[in-house]
CSV table of C-alpha atoms in Angstrom, one decimal:
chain,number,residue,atom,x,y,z
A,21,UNK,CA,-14.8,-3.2,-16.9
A,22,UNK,CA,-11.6,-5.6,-17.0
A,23,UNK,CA,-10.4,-6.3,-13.3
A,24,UNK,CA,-6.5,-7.4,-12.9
A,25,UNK,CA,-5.6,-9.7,-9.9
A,26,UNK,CA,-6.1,-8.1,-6.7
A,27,UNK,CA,-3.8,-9.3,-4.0
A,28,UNK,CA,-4.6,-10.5,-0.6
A,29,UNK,CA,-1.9,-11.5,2.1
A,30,UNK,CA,-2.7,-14.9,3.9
A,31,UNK,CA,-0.8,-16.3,6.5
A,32,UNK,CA,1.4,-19.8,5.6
A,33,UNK,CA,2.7,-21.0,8.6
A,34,UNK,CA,5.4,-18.4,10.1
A,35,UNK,CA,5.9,-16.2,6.7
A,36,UNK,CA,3.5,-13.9,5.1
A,37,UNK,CA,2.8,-14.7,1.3
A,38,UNK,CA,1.1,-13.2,-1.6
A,39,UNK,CA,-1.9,-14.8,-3.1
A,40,UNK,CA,-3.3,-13.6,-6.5
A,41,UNK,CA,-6.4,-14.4,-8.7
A,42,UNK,CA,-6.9,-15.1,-12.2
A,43,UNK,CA,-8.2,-12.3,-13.7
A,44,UNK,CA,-10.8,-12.2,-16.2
A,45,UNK,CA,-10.5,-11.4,-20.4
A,46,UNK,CA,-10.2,-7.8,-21.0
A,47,UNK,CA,-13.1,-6.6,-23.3
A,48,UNK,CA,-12.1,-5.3,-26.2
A,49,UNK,CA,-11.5,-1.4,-26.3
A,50,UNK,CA,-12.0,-0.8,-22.7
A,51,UNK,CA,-9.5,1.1,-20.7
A,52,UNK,CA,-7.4,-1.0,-18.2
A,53,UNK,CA,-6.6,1.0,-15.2
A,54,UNK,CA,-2.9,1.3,-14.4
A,55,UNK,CA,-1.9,-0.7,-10.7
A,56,UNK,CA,1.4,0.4,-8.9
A,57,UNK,CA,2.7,-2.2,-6.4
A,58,UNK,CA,5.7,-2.1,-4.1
A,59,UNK,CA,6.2,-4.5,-1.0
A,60,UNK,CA,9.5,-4.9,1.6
A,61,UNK,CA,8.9,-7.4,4.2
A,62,UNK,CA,12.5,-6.9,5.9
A,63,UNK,CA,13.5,-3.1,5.2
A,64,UNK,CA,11.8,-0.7,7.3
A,65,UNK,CA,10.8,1.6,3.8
A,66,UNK,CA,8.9,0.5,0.9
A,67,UNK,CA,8.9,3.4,-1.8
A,68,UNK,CA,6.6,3.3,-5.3
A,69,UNK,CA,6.9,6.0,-7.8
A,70,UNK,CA,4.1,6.3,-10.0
A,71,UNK,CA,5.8,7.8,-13.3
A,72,UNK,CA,4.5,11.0,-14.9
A,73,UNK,CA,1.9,10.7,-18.0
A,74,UNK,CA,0.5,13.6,-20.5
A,75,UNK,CA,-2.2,12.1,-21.5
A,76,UNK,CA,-4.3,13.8,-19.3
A,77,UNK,CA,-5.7,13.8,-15.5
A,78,UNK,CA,-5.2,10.8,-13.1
A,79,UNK,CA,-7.0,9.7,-10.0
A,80,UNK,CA,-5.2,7.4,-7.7
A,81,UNK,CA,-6.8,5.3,-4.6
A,82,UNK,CA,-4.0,4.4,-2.7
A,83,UNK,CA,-3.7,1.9,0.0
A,84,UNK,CA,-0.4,1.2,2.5
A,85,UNK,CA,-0.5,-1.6,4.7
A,86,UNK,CA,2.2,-2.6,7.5
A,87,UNK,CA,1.4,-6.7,8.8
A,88,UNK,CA,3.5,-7.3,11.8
A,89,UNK,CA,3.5,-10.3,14.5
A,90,UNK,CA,3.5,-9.3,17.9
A,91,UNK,CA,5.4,-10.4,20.3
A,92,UNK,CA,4.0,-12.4,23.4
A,93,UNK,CA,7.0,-11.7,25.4
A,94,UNK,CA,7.5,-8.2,25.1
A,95,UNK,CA,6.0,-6.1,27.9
A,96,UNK,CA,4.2,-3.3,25.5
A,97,UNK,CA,4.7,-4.1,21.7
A,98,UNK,CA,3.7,-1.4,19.4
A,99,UNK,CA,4.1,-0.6,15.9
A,100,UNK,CA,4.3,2.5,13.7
A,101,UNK,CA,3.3,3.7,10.4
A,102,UNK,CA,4.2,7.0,8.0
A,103,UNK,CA,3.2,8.1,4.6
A,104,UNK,CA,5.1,10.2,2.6
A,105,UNK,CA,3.4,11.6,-0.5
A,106,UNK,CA,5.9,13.6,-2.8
A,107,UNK,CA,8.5,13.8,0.1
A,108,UNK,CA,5.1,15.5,2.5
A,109,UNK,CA,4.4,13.6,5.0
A,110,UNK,CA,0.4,12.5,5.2
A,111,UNK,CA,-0.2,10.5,7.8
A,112,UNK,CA,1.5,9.2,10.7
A,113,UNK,CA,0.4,7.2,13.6
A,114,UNK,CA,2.0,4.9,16.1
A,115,UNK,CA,-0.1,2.6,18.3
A,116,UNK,CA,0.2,-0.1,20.8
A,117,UNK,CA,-0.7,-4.0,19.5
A,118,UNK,CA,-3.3,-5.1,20.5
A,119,UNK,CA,-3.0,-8.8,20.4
A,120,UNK,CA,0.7,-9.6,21.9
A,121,UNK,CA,1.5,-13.2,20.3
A,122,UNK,CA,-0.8,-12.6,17.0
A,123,UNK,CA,-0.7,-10.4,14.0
A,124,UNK,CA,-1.9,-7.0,14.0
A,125,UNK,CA,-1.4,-4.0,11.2
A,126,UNK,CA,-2.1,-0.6,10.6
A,127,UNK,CA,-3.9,0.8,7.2
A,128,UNK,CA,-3.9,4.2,5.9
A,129,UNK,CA,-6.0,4.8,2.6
A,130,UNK,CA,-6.1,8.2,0.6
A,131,UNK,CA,-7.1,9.5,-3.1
A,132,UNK,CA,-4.5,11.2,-5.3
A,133,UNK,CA,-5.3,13.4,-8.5
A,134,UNK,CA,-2.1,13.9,-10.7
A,135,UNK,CA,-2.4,16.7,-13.3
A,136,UNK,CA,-1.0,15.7,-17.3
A,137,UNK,CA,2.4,15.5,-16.9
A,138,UNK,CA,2.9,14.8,-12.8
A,139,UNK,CA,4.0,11.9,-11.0
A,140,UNK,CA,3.9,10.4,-7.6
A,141,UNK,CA,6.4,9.6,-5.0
A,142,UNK,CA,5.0,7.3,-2.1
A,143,UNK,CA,6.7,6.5,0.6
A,144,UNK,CA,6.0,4.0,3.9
A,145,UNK,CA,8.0,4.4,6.5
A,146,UNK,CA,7.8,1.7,9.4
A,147,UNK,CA,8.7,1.0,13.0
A,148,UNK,CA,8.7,-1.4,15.3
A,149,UNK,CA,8.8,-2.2,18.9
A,150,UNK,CA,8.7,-5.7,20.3
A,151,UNK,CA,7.3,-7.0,16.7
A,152,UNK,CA,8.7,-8.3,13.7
A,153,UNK,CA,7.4,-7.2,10.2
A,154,UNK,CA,5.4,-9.8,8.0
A,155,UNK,CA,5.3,-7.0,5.0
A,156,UNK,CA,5.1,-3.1,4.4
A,157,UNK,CA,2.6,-2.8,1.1
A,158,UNK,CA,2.3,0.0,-1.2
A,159,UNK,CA,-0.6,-0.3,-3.9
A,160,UNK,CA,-2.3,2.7,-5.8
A,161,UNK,CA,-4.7,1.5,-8.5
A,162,UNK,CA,-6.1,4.4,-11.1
A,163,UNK,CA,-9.7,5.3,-10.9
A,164,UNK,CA,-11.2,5.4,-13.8
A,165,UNK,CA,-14.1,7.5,-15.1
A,166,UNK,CA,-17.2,6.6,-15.3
């Protein structure tokens, strides 16, 4: 199965920055899976909409990630994550860092199946307290049958 370039964040000195790998040769006739990428490292929101497609079911693992640097100096820093799924929210949680003066991040993973003919609205909503973002990623890749 072909494999596209997966990205991993990596820390260059003060900024966060986007590293991808070559990917290898797609073998003839195989199905590529479709990959959905939106990233905002100075809005609060990062939004991907996954466009509608009739040629049958879709399976989505998708993956939100907020990066933020912590601040030594502020008494209780904390940061805050919500996903939106079709304007519903999924998942919200808010939670102290816990490395003032280093990076920390919150995660939220889930799995998607979009009938012929629906798309998919995804929103991240982040928030701050005594941090400063690094990046707010949105990434759903298709999963494809065995």
């Amino acid at each position: 199965m072909a494999r596209s370039p997966r990205p991993g964040l990596s820390r260059a000195g003060s900024r966060a920055r986007l590293e991808t790998k070559a990917a290898p040769a797609a073998v003839a006739g195989t199905p590529r899976p479709e990959r959905w990428r939106a990233e905002s490292a100075h809005a609060d929101i990062a939004s991907l909409h996954i466009p509608a497609c009739l040629d049958g079911r879709r399976v989505f693992e998708i993956d939100v990630r907020l990066l933020v640097r912590a601040s030594a100096a502020a008494p209780a820093p904390w940061l805050a994550l919500t996903v939106e799924l079709d304007g519903v929210r999924e998942w919200s949680r808010r939670v102290a860092a816990a490395c003032p003066g280093a990076s920390d991040s919150l995660d939220y993973h889930c799995r998607r199946e979009l009938a012929p003919g629906q798309g998919l609205r995804i929103r991240a909503l982040s928030g701050l307290g005594g941090a400063a973002r690094l990046a707010l990623l949105i990434e759903a890749e298709e999963a494809l049958p065995p």
